[in-house]
PDB file of C-alpha atoms in Angstrom:
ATOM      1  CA  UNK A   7     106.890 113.034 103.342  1.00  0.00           C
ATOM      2  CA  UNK A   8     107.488 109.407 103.765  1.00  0.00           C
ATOM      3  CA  UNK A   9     107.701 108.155 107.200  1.00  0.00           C
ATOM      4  CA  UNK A  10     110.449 105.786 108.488  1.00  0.00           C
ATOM      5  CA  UNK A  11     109.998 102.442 107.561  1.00  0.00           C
ATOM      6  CA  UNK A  12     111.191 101.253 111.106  1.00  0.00           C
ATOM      7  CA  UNK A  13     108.346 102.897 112.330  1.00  0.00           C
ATOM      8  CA  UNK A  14     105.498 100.533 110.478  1.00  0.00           C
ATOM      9  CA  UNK A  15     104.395  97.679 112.473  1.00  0.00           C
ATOM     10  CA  UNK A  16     105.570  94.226 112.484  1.00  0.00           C
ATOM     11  CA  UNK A  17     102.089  92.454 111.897  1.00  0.00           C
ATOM     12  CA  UNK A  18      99.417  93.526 109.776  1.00  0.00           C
ATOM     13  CA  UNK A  19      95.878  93.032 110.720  1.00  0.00           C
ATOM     14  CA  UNK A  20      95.254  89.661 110.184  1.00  0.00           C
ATOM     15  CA  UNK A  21      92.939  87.745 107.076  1.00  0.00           C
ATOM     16  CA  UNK A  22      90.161  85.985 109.357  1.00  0.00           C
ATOM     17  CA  UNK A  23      89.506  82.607 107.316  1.00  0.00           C
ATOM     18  CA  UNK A  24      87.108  79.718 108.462  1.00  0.00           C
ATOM     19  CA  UNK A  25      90.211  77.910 109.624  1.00  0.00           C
ATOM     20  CA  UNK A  26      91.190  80.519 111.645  1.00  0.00           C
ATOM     21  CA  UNK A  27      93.198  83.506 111.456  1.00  0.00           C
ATOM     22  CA  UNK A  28      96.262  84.041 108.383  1.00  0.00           C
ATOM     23  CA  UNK A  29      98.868  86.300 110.531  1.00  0.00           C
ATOM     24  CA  UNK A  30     100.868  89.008 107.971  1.00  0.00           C
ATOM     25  CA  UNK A  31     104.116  89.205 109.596  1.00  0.00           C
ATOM     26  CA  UNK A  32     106.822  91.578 108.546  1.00  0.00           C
ATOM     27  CA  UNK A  33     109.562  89.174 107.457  1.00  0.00           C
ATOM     28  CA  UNK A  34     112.614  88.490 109.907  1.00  0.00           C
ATOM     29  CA  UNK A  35     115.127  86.153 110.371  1.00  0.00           C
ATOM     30  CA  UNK A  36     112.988  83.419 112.295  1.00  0.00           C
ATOM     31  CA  UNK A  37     110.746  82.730 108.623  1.00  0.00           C
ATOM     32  CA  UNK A  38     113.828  81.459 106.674  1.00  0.00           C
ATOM     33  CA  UNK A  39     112.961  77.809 107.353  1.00  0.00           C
ATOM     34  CA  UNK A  40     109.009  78.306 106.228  1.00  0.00           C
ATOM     35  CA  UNK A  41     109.872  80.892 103.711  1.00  0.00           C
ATOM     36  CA  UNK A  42     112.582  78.212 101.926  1.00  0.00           C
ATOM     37  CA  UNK A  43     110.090  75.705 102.384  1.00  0.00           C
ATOM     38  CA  UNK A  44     106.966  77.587 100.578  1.00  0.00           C
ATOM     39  CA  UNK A  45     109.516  79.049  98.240  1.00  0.00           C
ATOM     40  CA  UNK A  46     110.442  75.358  96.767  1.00  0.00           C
ATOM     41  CA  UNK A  47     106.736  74.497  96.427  1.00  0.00           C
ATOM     42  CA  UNK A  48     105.900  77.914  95.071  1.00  0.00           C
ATOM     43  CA  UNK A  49     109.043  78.548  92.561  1.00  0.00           C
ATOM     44  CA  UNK A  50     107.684  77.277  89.124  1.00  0.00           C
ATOM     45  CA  UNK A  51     105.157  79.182  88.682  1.00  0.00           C
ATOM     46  CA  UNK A  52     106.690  82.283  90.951  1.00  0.00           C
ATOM     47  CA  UNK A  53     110.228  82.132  89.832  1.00  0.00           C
ATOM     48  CA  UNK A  54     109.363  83.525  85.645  1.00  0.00           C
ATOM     49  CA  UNK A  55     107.346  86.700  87.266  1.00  0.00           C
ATOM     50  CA  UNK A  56     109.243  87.909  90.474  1.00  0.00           C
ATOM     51  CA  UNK A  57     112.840  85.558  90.042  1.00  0.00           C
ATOM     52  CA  UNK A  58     114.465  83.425  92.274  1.00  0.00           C
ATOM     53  CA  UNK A  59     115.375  85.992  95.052  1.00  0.00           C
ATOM     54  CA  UNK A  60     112.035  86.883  96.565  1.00  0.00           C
ATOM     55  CA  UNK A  61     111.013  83.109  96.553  1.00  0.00           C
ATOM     56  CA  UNK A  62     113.985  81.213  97.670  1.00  0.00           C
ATOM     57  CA  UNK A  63     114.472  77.178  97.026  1.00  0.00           C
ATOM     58  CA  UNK A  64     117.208  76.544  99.716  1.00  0.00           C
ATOM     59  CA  UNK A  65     117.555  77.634 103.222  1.00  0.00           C
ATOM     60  CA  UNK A  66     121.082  78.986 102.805  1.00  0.00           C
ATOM     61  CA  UNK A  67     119.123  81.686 100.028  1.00  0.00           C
ATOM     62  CA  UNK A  68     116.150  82.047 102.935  1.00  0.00           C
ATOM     63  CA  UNK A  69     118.544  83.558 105.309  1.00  0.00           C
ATOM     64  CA  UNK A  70     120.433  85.498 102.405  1.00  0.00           C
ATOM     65  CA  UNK A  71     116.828  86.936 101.294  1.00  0.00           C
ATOM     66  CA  UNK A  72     115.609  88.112 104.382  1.00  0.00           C
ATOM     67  CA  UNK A  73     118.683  89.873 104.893  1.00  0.00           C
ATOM     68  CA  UNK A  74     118.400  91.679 101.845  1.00  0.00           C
ATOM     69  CA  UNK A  75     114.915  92.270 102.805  1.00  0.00           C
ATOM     70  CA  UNK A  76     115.581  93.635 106.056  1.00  0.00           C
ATOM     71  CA  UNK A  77     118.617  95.550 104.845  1.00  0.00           C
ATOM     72  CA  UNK A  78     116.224  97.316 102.087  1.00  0.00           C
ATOM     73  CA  UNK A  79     113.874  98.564 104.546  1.00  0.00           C
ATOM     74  CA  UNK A  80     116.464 100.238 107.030  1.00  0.00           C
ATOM     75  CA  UNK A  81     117.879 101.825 103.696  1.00  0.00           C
ATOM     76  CA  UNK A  82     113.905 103.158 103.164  1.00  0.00           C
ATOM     77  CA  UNK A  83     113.869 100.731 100.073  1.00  0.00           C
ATOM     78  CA  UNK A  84     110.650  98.301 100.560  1.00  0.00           C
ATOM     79  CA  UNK A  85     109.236  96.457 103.400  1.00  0.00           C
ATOM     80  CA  UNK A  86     108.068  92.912 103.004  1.00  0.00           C
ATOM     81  CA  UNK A  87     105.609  90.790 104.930  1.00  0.00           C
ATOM     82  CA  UNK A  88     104.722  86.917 105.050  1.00  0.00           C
ATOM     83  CA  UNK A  89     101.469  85.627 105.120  1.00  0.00           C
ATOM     84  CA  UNK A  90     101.960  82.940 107.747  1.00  0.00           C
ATOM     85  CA  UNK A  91      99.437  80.047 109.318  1.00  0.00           C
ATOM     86  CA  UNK A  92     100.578  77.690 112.059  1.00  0.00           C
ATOM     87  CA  UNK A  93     104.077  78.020 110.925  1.00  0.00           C
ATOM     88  CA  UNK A  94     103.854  77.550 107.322  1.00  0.00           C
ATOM     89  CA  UNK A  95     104.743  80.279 104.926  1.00  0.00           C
ATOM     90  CA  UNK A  96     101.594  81.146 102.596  1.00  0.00           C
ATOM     91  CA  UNK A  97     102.730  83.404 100.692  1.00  0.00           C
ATOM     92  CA  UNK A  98     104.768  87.122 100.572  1.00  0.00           C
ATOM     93  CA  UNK A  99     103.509  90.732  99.874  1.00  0.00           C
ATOM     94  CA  UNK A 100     106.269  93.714  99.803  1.00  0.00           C
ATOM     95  CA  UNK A 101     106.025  97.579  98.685  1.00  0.00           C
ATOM     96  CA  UNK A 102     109.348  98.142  97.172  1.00  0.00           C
ATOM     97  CA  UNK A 103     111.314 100.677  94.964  1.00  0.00           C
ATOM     98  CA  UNK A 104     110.033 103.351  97.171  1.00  0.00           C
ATOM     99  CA  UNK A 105     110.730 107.196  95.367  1.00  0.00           C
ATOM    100  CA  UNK A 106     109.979 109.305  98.367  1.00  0.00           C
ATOM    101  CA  UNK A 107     110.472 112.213  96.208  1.00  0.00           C
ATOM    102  CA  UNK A 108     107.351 111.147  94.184  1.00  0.00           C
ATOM    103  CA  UNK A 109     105.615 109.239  96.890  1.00  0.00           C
ATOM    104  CA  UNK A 110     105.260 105.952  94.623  1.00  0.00           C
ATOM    105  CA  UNK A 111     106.186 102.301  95.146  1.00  0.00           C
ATOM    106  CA  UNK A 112     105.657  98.862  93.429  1.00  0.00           C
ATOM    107  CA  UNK A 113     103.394  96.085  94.795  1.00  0.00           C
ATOM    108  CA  UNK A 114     104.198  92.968  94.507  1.00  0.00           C
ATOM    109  CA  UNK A 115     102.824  89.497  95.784  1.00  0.00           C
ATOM    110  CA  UNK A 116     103.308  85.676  95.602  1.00  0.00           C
ATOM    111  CA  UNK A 117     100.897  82.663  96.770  1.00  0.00           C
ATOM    112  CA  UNK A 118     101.999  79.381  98.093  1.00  0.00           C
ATOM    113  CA  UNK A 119      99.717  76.769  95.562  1.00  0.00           C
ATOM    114  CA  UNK A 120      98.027  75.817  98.214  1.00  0.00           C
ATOM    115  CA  UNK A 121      96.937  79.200  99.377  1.00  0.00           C
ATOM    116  CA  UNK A 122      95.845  80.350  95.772  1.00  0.00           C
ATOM    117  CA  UNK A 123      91.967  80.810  94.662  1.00  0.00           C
ATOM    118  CA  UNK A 124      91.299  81.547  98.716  1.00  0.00           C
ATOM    119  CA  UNK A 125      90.937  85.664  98.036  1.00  0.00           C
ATOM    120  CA  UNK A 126      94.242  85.277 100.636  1.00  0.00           C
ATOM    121  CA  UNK A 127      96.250  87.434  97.943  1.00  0.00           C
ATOM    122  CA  UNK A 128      93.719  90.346  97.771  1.00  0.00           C
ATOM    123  CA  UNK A 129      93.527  90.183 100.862  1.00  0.00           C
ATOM    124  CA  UNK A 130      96.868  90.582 101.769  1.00  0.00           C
ATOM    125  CA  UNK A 131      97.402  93.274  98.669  1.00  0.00           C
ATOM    126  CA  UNK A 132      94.513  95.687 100.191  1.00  0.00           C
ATOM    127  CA  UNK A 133      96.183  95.517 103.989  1.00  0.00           C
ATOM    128  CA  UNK A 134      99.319  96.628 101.835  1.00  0.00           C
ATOM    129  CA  UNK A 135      97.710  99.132 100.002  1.00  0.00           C
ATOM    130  CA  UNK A 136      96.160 100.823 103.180  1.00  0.00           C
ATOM    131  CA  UNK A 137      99.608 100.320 105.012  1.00  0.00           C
ATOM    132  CA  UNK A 138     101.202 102.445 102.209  1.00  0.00           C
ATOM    133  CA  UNK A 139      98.477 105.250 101.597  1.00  0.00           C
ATOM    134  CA  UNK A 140      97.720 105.512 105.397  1.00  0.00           C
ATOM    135  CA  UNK A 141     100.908 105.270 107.504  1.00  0.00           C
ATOM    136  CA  UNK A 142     103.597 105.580 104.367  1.00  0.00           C
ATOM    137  CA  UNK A 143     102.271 108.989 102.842  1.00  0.00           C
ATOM    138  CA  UNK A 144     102.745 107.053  99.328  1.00  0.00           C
ATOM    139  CA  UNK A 145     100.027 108.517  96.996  1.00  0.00           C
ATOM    140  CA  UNK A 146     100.550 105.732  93.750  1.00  0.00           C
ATOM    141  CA  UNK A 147     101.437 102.093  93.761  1.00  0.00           C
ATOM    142  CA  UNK A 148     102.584 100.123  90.624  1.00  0.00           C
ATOM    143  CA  UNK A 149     101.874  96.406  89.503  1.00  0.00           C
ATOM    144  CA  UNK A 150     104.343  95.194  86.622  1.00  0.00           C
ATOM    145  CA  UNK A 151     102.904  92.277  85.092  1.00  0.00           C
ATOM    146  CA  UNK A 152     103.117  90.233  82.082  1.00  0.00           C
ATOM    147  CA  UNK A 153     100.692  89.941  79.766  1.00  0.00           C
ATOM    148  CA  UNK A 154      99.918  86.649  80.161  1.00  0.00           C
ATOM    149  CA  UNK A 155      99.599  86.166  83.991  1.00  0.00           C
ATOM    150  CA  UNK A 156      96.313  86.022  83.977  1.00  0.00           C
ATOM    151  CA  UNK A 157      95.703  85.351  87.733  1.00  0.00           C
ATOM    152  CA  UNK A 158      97.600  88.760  88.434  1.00  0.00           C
ATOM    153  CA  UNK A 159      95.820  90.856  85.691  1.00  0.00           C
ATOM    154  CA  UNK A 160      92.308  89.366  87.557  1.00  0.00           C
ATOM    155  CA  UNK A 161      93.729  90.583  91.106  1.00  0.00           C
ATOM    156  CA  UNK A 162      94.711  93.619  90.214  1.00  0.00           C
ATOM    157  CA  UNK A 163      91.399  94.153  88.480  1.00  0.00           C
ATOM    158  CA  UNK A 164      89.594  93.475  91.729  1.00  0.00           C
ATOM    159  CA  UNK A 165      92.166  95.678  93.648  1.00  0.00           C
ATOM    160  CA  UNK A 166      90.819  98.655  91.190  1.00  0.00           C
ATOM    161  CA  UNK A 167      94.069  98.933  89.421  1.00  0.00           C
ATOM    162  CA  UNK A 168      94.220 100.683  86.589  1.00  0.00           C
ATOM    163  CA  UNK A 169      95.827  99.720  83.245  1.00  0.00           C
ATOM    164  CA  UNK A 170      98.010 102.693  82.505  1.00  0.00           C
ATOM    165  CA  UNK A 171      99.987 100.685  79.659  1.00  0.00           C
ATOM    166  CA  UNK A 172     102.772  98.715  78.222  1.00  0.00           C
ATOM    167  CA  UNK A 173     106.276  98.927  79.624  1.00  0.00           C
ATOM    168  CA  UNK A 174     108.860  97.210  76.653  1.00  0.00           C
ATOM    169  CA  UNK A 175     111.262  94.927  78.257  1.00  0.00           C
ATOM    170  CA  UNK A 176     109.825  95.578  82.143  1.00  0.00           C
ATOM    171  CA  UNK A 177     110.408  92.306  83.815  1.00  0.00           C
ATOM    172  CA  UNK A 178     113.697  90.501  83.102  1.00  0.00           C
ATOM    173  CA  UNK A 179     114.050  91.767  79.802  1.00  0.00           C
ATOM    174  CA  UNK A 180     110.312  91.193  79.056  1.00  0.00           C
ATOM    175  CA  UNK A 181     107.065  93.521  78.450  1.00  0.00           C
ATOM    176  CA  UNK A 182     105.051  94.110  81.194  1.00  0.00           C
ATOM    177  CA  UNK A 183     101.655  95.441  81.498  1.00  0.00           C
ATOM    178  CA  UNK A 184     101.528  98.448  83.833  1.00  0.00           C
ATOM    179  CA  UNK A 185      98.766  98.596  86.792  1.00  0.00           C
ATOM    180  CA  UNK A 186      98.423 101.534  88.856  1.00  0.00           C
ATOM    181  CA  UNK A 187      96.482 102.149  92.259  1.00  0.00           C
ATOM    182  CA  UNK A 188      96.489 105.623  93.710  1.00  0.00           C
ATOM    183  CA  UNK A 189      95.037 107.471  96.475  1.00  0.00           C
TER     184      UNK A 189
END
């Protein structure tokens, strides 16, 4: 059985990085100003894979996102955490459509540009994947991505995802490779 989301911590173990430590915060309503900030750096190249929700441009859609966020997780819907490094917003990881009846979720990830190429992402996408095998009782998590994001086929090839298929019209409206990680 899937445990309460309220119960999983608020910080992650951090990613140790020869500039010092990346915190992985669990998202609240003190990130909209770095979260709208890396979201309008980060939005052409996020914005065709994940839309404009989970990577917001303006502040007023910061605050609107992360209380969508945080209204998902009390519902027992996803949890979502930022990747965060003297204030600035590197990037966000969340475990979302969870079917407690099946014990499955989706991963999902973005980078800040800046933040990309750093192993930050895998990184961040294997403290997930222990958070929701170890303390979340999930047994599978799924990566939708399209075919030609090639820097997400590459992670979730060195996450040990495997490629279970195609899934027609996936991703708004569009054909998605499926990934699958399970315990």
């Amino acid at each position: 059985m899937l445990n309460e989301l309220s119960t999983l911590p608020s910080r992650l173990p951090p990613i140790l990085t020869n500039q010092g430590a990346v915190s992985i915060e669990r998202i609240q309503s003190h990130h909209a100003e770095p979260l709208h900030k890396a979201g309008v750096d980060a939005a052409p190249s996020v914005h065709p894979w994940l839309g404009k929700t989970l990577c917001p441009v303006s502040l007023r859609n910061a605050h609107h996102t992360i209380k969508q966020l945080e209204h998902s997780r009390q519902l027992g819907f996803g949890i979502t955490y930022l990747l965060m490094y003297q204030g600035r917003c590197l990037g966000m990881g969340l475990i979302n459509y969870i079917h407690p009846i099946h014990q499955c979720a989706n991963l999902g990830y973005w980078m800040h540009p800046s933040a990309r190429g750093q192993g930050l992402a895998k990184a961040l996408c294997n403290r997930l994947i222990t958070l929701a095998f170890e303390q979340m009782s999930l047994i599978r998590l799924e990566l939708y991505i399209e075919s030609d994001n090639d820097a997400s086929i590459h992670l979730a090839h060195k996450l040990n995802a495997v490629k279970e298929g195609l899934c027609r019209k996936r991703v708004f409206g569009r054909d998605a490779l499926l990934y699958a990680i399970t315990r």
